[in-house]
Amino acid sequence: MNKTEKHKILVIDDEKSNIIELTDILEESYDVLAVRDSLKAQEIAERQLPDIILLDVIMPEMDGYEVIEALKKSPKTRDIPVIFITGLDSIDAEEKGLGLGAADYITKPFHTAIVRMRINNQIKILESDIIKKHEQMVSNTLSSMESILNSIDASIYATIPETGEILFLNTYMKKSFGIEGDEAIGKYCYKVFRHGFEKMCKFCPCYELNENPDKVVVWDEYITEMDIHVRHSDCYIKWYDGRTVHLQHAVDITELVKTNERAQAASRAKSEFLANMSHEIRTPLNAIVGMTTIGKREKDAERKNYSFSKIDEASTHLLGIVNDILDLAKIEASKLVLLQVEFDFREMINKVLAMAHVGSDERNQTIDVSIDEKIPATIIGDDQRLSQVVANLLSNAVKFTNNNGKIKLDVQLSGKTDDYCELRVDVTDNGIGISPESLEKLFGAFEQVETGTTRSYRGTGLGLAISKQIVEAMNGRIWAQSQLEKGSTFSFTVRVLQGTGSVEAVSENDAAASDKDNVETESDLFTGKLMLAVEDMASNRYVLTTLLENSGLNIDCAVNGKEALDMFAADPDKYDIIFMDVRMPIMNGYEATECIRALDIAKAKKIPIIALTANVFSDDIEKCLKAGMNGHIGKPMDVGKVIEVLKKYLTH
């Protein structure tokens, strides 16, 4: 009952004067109701539910004994204290009334002090009973709640949100923290569960729950001291006493995390690493090896020089990167060993730019370069690793920037001591950009962000992860800023030793070059035959068509599986053989082959389809054959094998 509300007294008496007198005595302290018709007494009592009933004994229709019997039979009124008011001065009458359940007797004429005292005594008894019942209910509720919470195999505790004082800990949590009995009750949670904390944790979920009390905050944590991973669920609930308290439920997910990590590591290492690395390394190598063959065979000096001046540097550099990538496990295990050699920094940058220009020139992109003049002429560090990072960022910028786009390489001296200098490198483009969500996972191994958008751009997702490891091994850091459709800036810093400034330049003529035999094909061997070459990379199409230009074979090109399907379906009798790449945008080689074989055209069932791909593992070959291909040629392309396959299917 609200303390401002008065207790309600119902007077049942047929004498109006008695009602008036009792009202005068009680109305100052109580809310007095009255009924003179004993037949209506029970109905009014059930409706009003007073705290005490004053009941006259002698009344017409129904006397007080009959009324009290009816009141005690009703579930609604049976617990209401009834005090008889009567002028009868008889032990038998009093005994009968008490026997029927009356709580007390007040005799007439009324004495004001006695009436008030007897009513007040009943109110005290009533309030005491209510308190006892409430305490018993609370005790039962708390006991049931504790039994339930103690039976759960997870840590559960409750605190006062404002202070962090502990109200309850279940048995599981006590065992986890070595807590005996109730020794932690009343103490601050941050002192009991957090070593060295003197105030509420900054990451306490109560701050977030204060903003949204109906929210459930779920968060994971690794507890270093206990070497466990825990998933917390925090919320506000009503406690047994009506207070709002903070309740936390924490589950040990260590085995789940470890199992998940092991499964992800195994899957990533086997599937993504091998498949992605095989394809992405072999594909550019195909262009390099093929163009080297073309360059050696060329009679025109300008074309020969163009091929070899670019490819010799690129192939040496790329082979170094291949070795680094295949050694990724060592890098991830923090066993990366950096070489300390003195090298010409600007010459290293120029070599990287020469490789980047191969792609940017093809797309009519401009690369602006700014190198701080205060950077020493020579520095001491791992030039191959450093150039690998710069090359990766430039390669990505070229890849994700549209034709005619702009790229900028900016290198600054951001710090210097007598021995060391800190370099900062920024690569900025005005390309497709990266979403905020994708920026968070940008430097994770095997991550390729915006997969729906970048499928046509290709990529392993390993380059940035490796770059991050290299940069951090050089006491630096790497980060990115980006806006969708506006471009990106990738930045990194490294700490290197200053060189002496005297590094002997290595002439291109002094560099050892491999001398591969010229590959010649029999002139006009396949005259009158037409190949459909399906390859999305322009350089690889150039290699294939140039290597076969003296063979008499005519070649049509498609840049993806969908285009190849349309070209073949339009004039199937036109083509004698199809060379099909596997990984392509829009429609891959497997899908294209299956679609061609499914055409209701006789030629579609028998035309030779040969996979020409960097996917070279046994399951890749099996997948090609299962899709309906007749054979498989791996990249880098062996021209001799290509001729053998062409002879097999085009000469009879």
XYZ file of C-alpha atoms in Angstrom:
652
model
C 0.000 0.000 0.000
C 1.184 3.505 -0.783
C 2.121 5.316 2.435
C -0.012 8.309 1.426
C -3.157 6.145 1.166
C -5.369 5.548 4.190
C -6.407 2.112 5.319
C -10.012 1.322 4.396
C -12.571 0.481 7.129
C -16.013 -0.971 6.245
C -18.737 -0.516 8.896
C -21.724 -2.913 8.646
C -24.466 -1.718 11.013
C -28.189 -1.093 10.601
C -28.117 1.769 13.130
C -27.352 5.084 11.455
C -26.233 6.658 14.715
C -23.575 3.964 15.210
C -22.237 4.590 11.737
C -22.079 8.355 12.313
C -20.309 7.899 15.664
C -17.718 5.441 14.304
C -17.103 7.671 11.285
C -16.398 10.637 13.589
C -13.944 8.532 15.602
C -12.069 7.003 12.639
C -12.294 9.262 9.586
C -9.261 11.335 10.518
C -6.963 8.306 10.195
C -8.927 5.948 7.981
C -11.095 5.869 4.894
C -14.481 4.868 6.366
C -17.195 3.146 4.279
C -20.581 2.054 5.583
C -23.447 -0.287 4.683
C -26.701 -0.604 6.633
C -28.256 -3.485 4.659
C -26.750 -6.749 5.896
C -27.944 -8.547 2.741
C -25.678 -6.333 0.654
C -22.750 -6.492 3.060
C -20.873 -9.331 1.377
C -21.317 -7.894 -2.136
C -19.922 -4.501 -1.053
C -17.063 -6.122 0.895
C -16.000 -8.138 -2.154
C -16.123 -5.032 -4.310
C -14.370 -2.630 -1.909
C -11.975 -5.140 -0.239
C -11.477 -3.114 2.965
C -8.541 -3.656 5.316
C -10.847 -4.157 8.356
C -14.580 -4.814 8.733
C -16.546 -3.535 11.770
C -19.624 -5.807 12.011
C -22.699 -5.338 14.189
C -24.122 -8.512 15.713
C -27.801 -7.688 15.983
C -29.267 -6.762 12.566
C -32.481 -7.577 10.699
C -32.532 -9.964 7.687
C -29.019 -11.357 8.484
C -27.343 -11.030 11.860
C -23.613 -10.538 12.285
C -22.922 -14.245 12.768
C -24.499 -15.083 9.408
C -22.632 -12.248 7.688
C -19.234 -13.313 9.052
C -19.886 -16.901 7.960
C -20.567 -15.666 4.437
C -17.477 -13.436 4.487
C -15.204 -16.287 5.618
C -16.507 -18.568 2.868
C -15.591 -16.109 0.105
C -11.959 -16.358 -1.179
C -11.974 -12.596 -1.682
C -12.913 -11.642 1.893
C -11.951 -14.574 4.105
C -8.629 -13.041 5.194
C -10.063 -9.592 6.050
C -10.028 -9.056 9.873
C -13.588 -8.718 11.287
C -14.197 -6.879 14.573
C -17.641 -7.323 16.115
C -19.348 -4.181 17.447
C -22.172 -4.974 19.811
C -24.056 -3.926 22.880
C -24.263 -7.542 24.055
C -22.301 -8.094 27.225
C -22.232 -11.857 27.028
C -19.344 -14.315 27.188
C -21.330 -16.752 25.045
C -21.911 -14.150 22.331
C -18.207 -13.201 22.325
C -17.166 -16.861 22.240
C -19.494 -17.537 19.311
C -18.180 -14.562 17.362
C -14.530 -15.469 17.946
C -15.353 -19.046 17.017
C -16.674 -17.859 13.669
C -13.396 -16.075 12.945
C -13.803 -12.609 14.460
C -10.507 -10.904 15.279
C -11.771 -8.778 18.196
C -14.765 -7.306 20.006
C -15.732 -3.654 20.577
C -18.632 -3.087 22.915
C -21.152 -0.278 22.955
C -21.201 2.496 23.984
C -18.019 3.286 22.031
C -14.987 4.663 23.817
C -12.981 6.693 21.293
C -9.509 5.741 22.541
C -10.420 2.050 22.868
C -11.933 1.909 19.374
C -8.894 3.551 17.827
C -6.502 1.340 19.797
C -8.244 -1.906 18.825
C -8.377 -0.847 15.159
C -4.715 0.221 15.251
C -3.694 -3.114 16.797
C -5.413 -4.999 13.976
C -3.730 -2.780 11.387
C -0.319 -3.564 12.932
C -1.092 -7.272 12.906
C -2.270 -6.961 9.307
C 0.871 -5.091 8.199
C 3.086 -7.537 10.050
C 1.420 -10.440 8.276
C 1.820 -8.699 4.923
C 5.526 -8.103 5.582
C 6.038 -11.717 6.623
C 4.232 -12.977 3.545
C 6.268 -10.652 1.335
C 9.513 -11.704 2.978
C 8.583 -15.343 2.564
C 7.676 -14.764 -1.075
C 10.957 -12.925 -1.656
C 12.859 -15.689 0.103
C 11.154 -18.340 -1.991
C 11.741 -16.339 -5.173
C 15.401 -15.735 -4.353
C 15.918 -19.367 -3.413
C 14.338 -20.547 -6.673
C 16.319 -18.013 -8.694
C 19.603 -18.986 -7.043
C 18.876 -22.674 -7.581
C 18.265 -22.062 -11.275
C 21.336 -19.826 -11.743
C 23.566 -22.177 -9.743
C 22.572 -25.090 -11.957
C 23.861 -23.362 -15.112
C 27.372 -24.274 -16.342
C 28.291 -20.685 -17.116
C 29.458 -17.691 -15.102
C 26.566 -15.496 -13.964
C 26.718 -12.504 -11.682
C 24.622 -9.447 -10.829
C 25.820 -5.984 -9.833
C 24.458 -2.548 -9.006
C 24.852 -0.680 -12.336
C 25.911 2.649 -10.829
C 28.663 1.317 -8.553
C 29.559 -2.177 -9.702
C 28.846 -3.688 -6.260
C 28.289 -7.445 -6.524
C 24.846 -8.702 -5.508
C 25.102 -12.320 -6.611
C 27.520 -14.873 -8.091
C 26.497 -18.347 -9.125
C 28.377 -21.481 -8.102
C 30.116 -21.891 -11.478
C 31.610 -18.403 -11.326
C 32.735 -18.811 -7.722
C 34.636 -21.963 -8.694
C 36.149 -20.259 -11.748
C 37.567 -17.417 -9.671
C 38.284 -19.385 -6.475
C 35.708 -17.450 -4.430
C 34.460 -18.952 -1.167
C 30.897 -18.485 0.061
C 29.663 -14.895 0.023
C 33.060 -13.224 0.423
C 32.648 -11.287 -2.850
C 29.131 -9.988 -2.100
C 29.183 -6.216 -1.640
C 32.624 -5.835 -3.225
C 33.236 -4.037 -6.515
C 33.244 -6.287 -9.592
C 36.240 -4.536 -11.165
C 38.335 -5.261 -8.070
C 37.238 -8.893 -7.814
C 37.496 -9.820 -11.524
C 40.042 -7.292 -12.890
C 43.567 -7.079 -11.502
C 44.762 -3.559 -10.765
C 41.469 -1.796 -11.537
C 40.390 0.905 -9.101
C 37.263 2.110 -10.893
C 34.641 0.792 -13.298
C 36.144 -0.534 -16.540
C 35.992 1.778 -19.548
C 34.608 -1.121 -21.574
C 31.890 -1.905 -18.997
C 28.659 -2.693 -20.898
C 26.667 -0.706 -18.321
C 27.608 2.485 -20.183
C 25.944 1.140 -23.312
C 23.004 -0.273 -21.361
C 22.409 3.107 -19.730
C 21.771 4.484 -23.218
C 19.470 1.595 -24.142
C 18.249 -0.363 -21.071
C 16.315 -2.866 -23.198
C 19.391 -3.891 -25.182
C 21.394 -7.095 -24.764
C 25.122 -6.430 -25.218
C 27.041 -9.434 -26.556
C 30.861 -9.258 -26.708
C 33.821 -11.611 -26.808
C 36.947 -11.334 -24.690
C 40.236 -13.144 -24.298
C 41.239 -13.253 -20.619
C 45.043 -13.393 -20.571
C 45.407 -14.455 -16.930
C 43.123 -17.473 -17.430
C 44.026 -18.147 -21.099
C 40.398 -18.483 -22.097
C 38.036 -16.947 -24.629
C 34.723 -15.811 -23.164
C 31.475 -14.644 -24.747
C 29.606 -12.181 -22.521
C 25.911 -11.339 -22.654
C 24.926 -8.300 -20.552
C 21.496 -6.844 -19.840
C 19.430 -5.007 -17.253
C 16.774 -6.982 -15.348
C 14.403 -6.415 -12.448
C 15.864 -7.995 -9.312
C 13.781 -9.857 -6.756
C 13.448 -6.667 -4.667
C 12.306 -4.553 -7.624
C 15.652 -2.881 -8.324
C 17.118 -2.674 -11.811
C 20.421 -4.575 -11.803
C 23.128 -5.475 -14.292
C 23.213 -9.210 -15.058
C 26.069 -10.805 -16.963
C 26.125 -14.289 -18.451
C 29.581 -15.446 -19.593
C 30.314 -18.675 -21.475
C 33.730 -20.220 -22.051
C 34.112 -20.489 -25.840
C 37.832 -21.344 -25.833
C 37.434 -24.727 -27.490
C 34.986 -23.300 -29.993
C 37.446 -20.550 -30.921
C 40.390 -22.948 -31.169
C 38.413 -25.451 -33.218
C 37.239 -22.691 -35.525
C 40.765 -21.308 -35.860
C 42.178 -24.741 -36.661
C 39.469 -25.412 -39.233
C 39.902 -22.020 -40.849
C 43.684 -22.329 -40.895
C 43.575 -25.776 -42.479
C 41.004 -24.785 -45.064
C 42.715 -21.502 -45.841
C 46.159 -23.050 -46.115
C 45.103 -25.915 -48.363
C 42.319 -24.536 -50.523
C 42.825 -20.805 -50.835
C 46.610 -20.696 -50.577
C 47.361 -23.437 -53.088
C 44.587 -22.607 -55.542
C 44.993 -18.836 -55.415
C 48.767 -18.866 -55.432
C 48.968 -21.341 -58.286
C 46.666 -19.278 -60.452
C 47.842 -15.787 -59.577
C 51.545 -16.612 -59.818
C 51.367 -18.692 -62.975
C 49.169 -16.224 -64.835
C 51.681 -13.319 -64.905
C 54.522 -15.796 -65.364
C 52.768 -16.991 -68.483
C 52.951 -13.490 -69.910
C 56.569 -13.055 -68.854
C 57.810 -16.372 -70.244
C 55.787 -16.019 -73.425
C 56.892 -12.455 -74.131
C 60.507 -13.401 -73.478
C 60.197 -16.074 -76.180
C 58.634 -13.536 -78.514
C 61.380 -11.020 -77.813
C 64.140 -13.493 -78.590
C 62.485 -14.464 -81.846
C 61.767 -10.894 -83.000
C 63.886 -9.455 -85.839
C 62.756 -5.877 -85.236
C 65.229 -4.304 -82.789
C 62.719 -1.901 -81.276
C 60.214 -4.633 -80.495
C 62.991 -6.876 -79.162
C 64.400 -4.166 -76.893
C 60.951 -3.238 -75.574
C 60.235 -6.847 -74.596
C 63.506 -7.554 -72.869
C 64.121 -4.220 -71.131
C 60.836 -4.593 -69.249
C 60.531 -8.344 -68.828
C 64.011 -9.127 -67.497
C 63.525 -6.861 -64.497
C 59.904 -7.896 -63.968
C 60.594 -11.636 -64.155
C 63.474 -11.478 -61.658
C 61.420 -9.392 -59.296
C 58.307 -11.547 -59.652
C 60.244 -14.739 -59.027
C 61.526 -13.185 -55.816
C 57.966 -12.370 -54.808
C 56.879 -15.927 -55.614
C 59.498 -17.275 -53.235
C 58.318 -14.871 -50.539
C 54.660 -15.813 -50.959
C 55.373 -19.526 -50.897
C 57.251 -18.883 -47.680
C 54.212 -17.138 -46.162
C 53.994 -19.642 -43.317
C 57.407 -18.468 -42.149
C 56.311 -14.836 -42.349
C 53.107 -15.507 -40.423
C 55.117 -17.351 -37.761
C 57.222 -14.181 -37.225
C 60.331 -15.913 -38.596
C 60.856 -13.366 -41.339
C 64.578 -12.620 -41.709
C 65.450 -9.271 -43.270
C 68.667 -8.771 -45.201
C 70.773 -5.715 -44.475
C 72.336 -4.531 -47.722
C 73.198 -1.058 -48.927
C 71.302 -0.071 -52.051
C 70.398 2.924 -54.154
C 66.898 3.814 -52.994
C 65.917 5.824 -56.074
C 67.158 3.109 -58.412
C 65.015 0.593 -56.515
C 61.972 2.861 -56.912
C 62.679 3.260 -60.639
C 62.784 -0.504 -61.130
C 59.436 -0.861 -59.376
C 57.990 1.924 -61.503
C 59.226 0.248 -64.688
C 57.215 -2.816 -63.770
C 54.144 -0.761 -62.794
C 54.237 1.131 -66.086
C 53.692 -2.110 -68.001
C 50.137 -2.191 -66.671
C 49.492 1.553 -66.409
C 50.621 2.273 -69.985
C 48.255 -0.390 -71.287
C 45.392 1.418 -69.517
C 46.589 4.910 -70.402
C 47.066 5.792 -66.733
C 49.506 8.376 -65.432
C 51.800 7.748 -62.477
C 53.152 10.902 -60.821
C 56.202 10.421 -58.611
C 57.504 12.650 -55.817
C 60.621 11.626 -53.873
C 61.852 13.785 -50.998
C 65.309 15.185 -51.817
C 66.315 14.805 -48.149
C 66.185 11.001 -48.429
C 69.784 9.661 -48.430
C 71.117 8.436 -51.779
C 71.667 4.981 -50.317
C 70.027 3.206 -47.415
C 70.690 -0.075 -45.655
C 67.874 -2.592 -45.497
C 66.173 -5.345 -47.428
C 65.691 -3.830 -50.879
C 63.787 -6.826 -52.246
C 61.268 -6.821 -49.395
C 60.822 -3.054 -49.556
C 60.361 -3.060 -53.319
C 57.860 -5.903 -52.891
C 55.647 -3.690 -50.729
C 55.865 -0.684 -53.048
C 55.239 -2.872 -56.090
C 52.202 -4.448 -54.459
C 50.621 -1.081 -53.657
C 51.322 0.275 -57.150
C 49.997 -2.913 -58.739
C 46.764 -2.615 -56.753
C 46.438 1.048 -57.679
C 46.795 0.214 -61.375
C 44.392 -2.714 -61.078
C 41.631 -0.821 -59.275
C 41.887 2.459 -61.208
C 39.936 2.917 -64.414
C 41.485 3.670 -67.785
C 42.928 7.205 -68.021
C 43.072 7.347 -64.231
C 45.730 8.987 -62.092
C 48.094 7.413 -59.571
C 50.603 9.169 -57.346
C 53.639 7.755 -55.550
C 54.897 10.060 -52.810
C 57.969 9.189 -50.703
C 58.915 11.443 -47.781
C 61.571 11.488 -45.079
C 59.322 11.530 -42.003
C 62.035 11.208 -39.362
C 65.813 11.056 -38.974
C 68.575 10.413 -36.415
C 72.330 10.145 -36.819
C 71.992 6.493 -37.846
C 68.401 5.862 -38.843
C 65.821 7.456 -41.048
C 62.084 6.817 -41.264
C 60.528 6.757 -44.697
C 56.859 7.277 -45.444
C 55.400 6.025 -48.722
C 51.921 7.020 -49.960
C 50.279 5.504 -53.040
C 47.140 7.399 -54.044
C 44.681 6.620 -56.827
C 41.316 7.893 -58.029
C 39.940 4.376 -58.560
C 36.887 2.475 -57.343
C 37.613 2.915 -53.622
C 36.866 0.661 -50.666
C 33.878 0.622 -48.300
C 34.407 1.313 -44.551
C 33.405 -2.264 -43.684
C 35.999 -3.703 -46.044
C 38.780 -1.468 -44.727
C 38.608 -3.373 -41.441
C 39.612 -6.690 -43.068
C 41.868 -5.228 -45.739
C 45.165 -6.558 -44.401
C 43.927 -10.032 -43.445
C 45.386 -13.010 -45.267
C 43.277 -14.373 -48.139
C 40.856 -11.432 -47.916
C 39.650 -9.934 -51.173
C 37.299 -7.095 -50.355
C 34.217 -6.121 -52.323
C 34.163 -9.544 -54.003
C 31.084 -8.731 -56.043
C 32.743 -5.635 -57.509
C 36.329 -6.811 -57.867
C 35.779 -10.236 -59.388
C 36.771 -8.800 -62.746
C 39.935 -7.270 -61.226
C 41.326 -10.604 -59.990
C 43.736 -10.977 -57.080
C 44.736 -13.354 -54.310
C 44.111 -11.189 -51.286
C 47.578 -12.126 -49.963
C 49.580 -9.134 -51.154
C 48.474 -6.695 -48.461
C 48.754 -9.299 -45.705
C 52.357 -10.017 -46.724
C 53.086 -6.310 -47.053
C 51.834 -5.758 -43.520
C 54.181 -8.430 -42.158
C 57.150 -6.971 -44.030
C 56.449 -3.395 -42.950
C 56.024 -4.358 -39.306
C 59.276 -6.340 -39.443
C 60.905 -3.079 -40.580
C 59.569 -1.325 -37.447
C 56.833 0.435 -39.387
C 53.100 0.308 -39.923
C 50.741 0.230 -42.895
C 47.224 1.647 -43.236
C 44.682 2.788 -45.792
C 42.116 5.537 -46.314
C 39.437 5.317 -48.949
C 36.080 6.499 -50.260
C 33.928 4.521 -52.637
C 34.101 5.791 -56.220
C 36.657 8.466 -55.215
C 39.840 6.509 -54.670
C 42.228 5.238 -52.032
C 45.502 6.100 -50.338
C 47.707 3.311 -49.015
C 50.465 4.451 -46.698
C 53.296 2.796 -44.830
C 56.371 3.753 -42.845
C 59.641 1.861 -42.420
C 62.764 2.476 -40.364
C 66.082 1.919 -42.193
C 69.781 2.665 -41.669
C 71.413 5.458 -43.608
C 73.930 4.272 -46.202
C 77.400 5.526 -47.021
C 76.265 6.885 -50.379
C 78.679 4.762 -52.446
C 76.949 1.850 -54.114
C 78.389 0.570 -57.347
C 75.720 0.683 -60.013
C 74.958 -2.579 -61.732
C 74.621 -2.219 -65.468
C 71.812 -3.983 -67.265
C 74.495 -5.446 -69.565
C 76.212 -6.988 -66.530
C 73.091 -8.717 -65.293
C 73.004 -12.396 -66.033
C 70.198 -13.337 -68.320
C 68.886 -16.805 -69.096
C 69.377 -17.829 -72.717
C 66.373 -19.838 -73.765
C 66.175 -21.416 -77.173
C 64.048 -19.691 -79.726
C 60.771 -21.431 -80.283
C 59.857 -21.827 -83.890
C 56.738 -23.293 -85.352
C 56.354 -24.972 -88.701
C 55.172 -22.394 -91.185
C 51.588 -22.736 -92.419
C 51.130 -25.970 -90.437
C 47.517 -25.134 -89.574
C 46.511 -23.066 -92.591
C 42.766 -22.765 -92.962
C 42.060 -23.661 -89.338
C 40.428 -21.237 -86.873
C 40.903 -21.224 -83.102
C 38.671 -19.455 -80.563
C 41.018 -18.290 -77.775
C 39.128 -17.412 -74.575
C 41.364 -15.382 -72.238
C 40.611 -12.270 -70.174
C 44.213 -10.993 -69.917
C 45.359 -9.010 -72.946
C 49.017 -9.924 -72.429
C 48.220 -13.641 -72.483
C 46.152 -13.240 -75.658
C 49.087 -11.422 -77.212
C 51.510 -14.207 -76.224
C 49.326 -16.945 -77.680
C 48.522 -15.187 -80.968
C 52.114 -14.032 -81.523
C 53.657 -17.427 -80.787
C 51.322 -19.026 -83.320
C 51.367 -16.296 -85.973
C 53.672 -18.270 -88.311
C 51.693 -21.490 -88.005
C 48.999 -20.468 -90.478
C 46.376 -20.759 -87.689
C 43.750 -18.032 -87.576
C 42.682 -16.942 -84.091
C 39.532 -15.207 -82.834
C 39.600 -13.971 -79.227
C 36.953 -13.720 -76.504
C 37.604 -12.008 -73.159
C 35.244 -14.128 -71.043
C 33.170 -17.305 -71.157
C 29.907 -15.533 -72.000
C 31.425 -13.840 -75.051
C 32.918 -17.157 -76.178
C 29.562 -18.909 -75.831
C 27.818 -16.229 -77.907
C 30.505 -16.284 -80.607
C 30.423 -20.074 -80.950
C 26.610 -20.286 -80.901
C 26.386 -17.648 -83.657
C 28.579 -19.666 -86.088
C 29.626 -23.056 -84.671
C 31.002 -24.469 -87.946
C 33.410 -21.561 -88.151
C 35.677 -22.871 -85.368
C 37.952 -25.915 -85.315
C 39.224 -25.767 -81.708
C 38.733 -23.719 -78.519
C 41.440 -22.821 -76.023
C 39.654 -21.932 -72.776
C 40.992 -20.086 -69.716
C 39.352 -21.140 -66.454
C 39.202 -18.087 -64.197
C 37.466 -15.212 -65.943
C 34.893 -12.558 -65.037
C 31.194 -12.781 -65.925
C 31.404 -16.488 -66.878
C 34.331 -18.775 -66.064
C 35.753 -21.493 -68.293
C 33.967 -24.371 -66.575
C 30.583 -22.709 -67.000
C 31.290 -21.723 -70.600
C 32.329 -25.280 -71.529
C 29.234 -26.802 -69.937
C 27.016 -24.294 -71.757
C 28.674 -25.008 -75.119
C 28.332 -28.773 -74.668
C 24.648 -28.275 -73.763
C 23.842 -26.459 -77.019
C 21.514 -28.332 -79.373
C 24.159 -28.201 -82.100
C 26.097 -31.201 -83.429
C 29.397 -29.281 -83.532
C 29.027 -28.320 -79.841
C 29.354 -31.967 -78.782
C 32.578 -32.705 -80.641
C 34.627 -29.493 -81.002
C 37.902 -29.866 -79.051
C 37.983 -27.596 -75.984
C 41.400 -27.342 -74.324
C 41.927 -25.698 -70.935
C 44.789 -23.161 -71.046
C 45.036 -22.137 -67.405
C 47.226 -21.493 -64.401
C 45.123 -23.946 -62.371
C 47.385 -26.955 -62.700
C 46.731 -29.275 -59.778
C 45.314 -32.736 -60.338
C 41.880 -31.796 -59.047
C 41.909 -28.770 -61.391
C 42.621 -31.019 -64.378
C 39.904 -33.421 -63.256
C 37.459 -30.533 -62.918
C 38.259 -29.398 -66.481
C 37.622 -32.855 -67.893
C 34.431 -33.201 -65.862
C 33.162 -29.901 -67.314
C 33.550 -31.361 -70.813
C 37.027 -30.245 -71.875
C 39.236 -32.543 -73.956
C 42.606 -31.619 -72.514
C 44.616 -29.324 -70.266
C 47.637 -27.066 -70.845
C 49.112 -25.308 -67.832
C 50.586 -21.823 -67.565
C 53.366 -20.763 -68.032
C 52.574 -22.069 -71.489
C 54.838 -24.649 -73.114
C 54.718 -23.769 -76.829
C 55.845 -27.272 -77.770
C 52.902 -28.775 -75.911
C 50.531 -26.281 -77.565
C 51.777 -27.384 -81.009
C 51.406 -31.045 -80.046
C 47.787 -30.492 -78.971
C 47.012 -28.531 -82.144
C 48.536 -31.276 -84.277
C 46.510 -33.899 -82.425
C 43.174 -32.221 -83.076
C 43.732 -30.208 -86.275
C 45.791 -32.573 -88.469
C 44.477 -35.970 -89.533
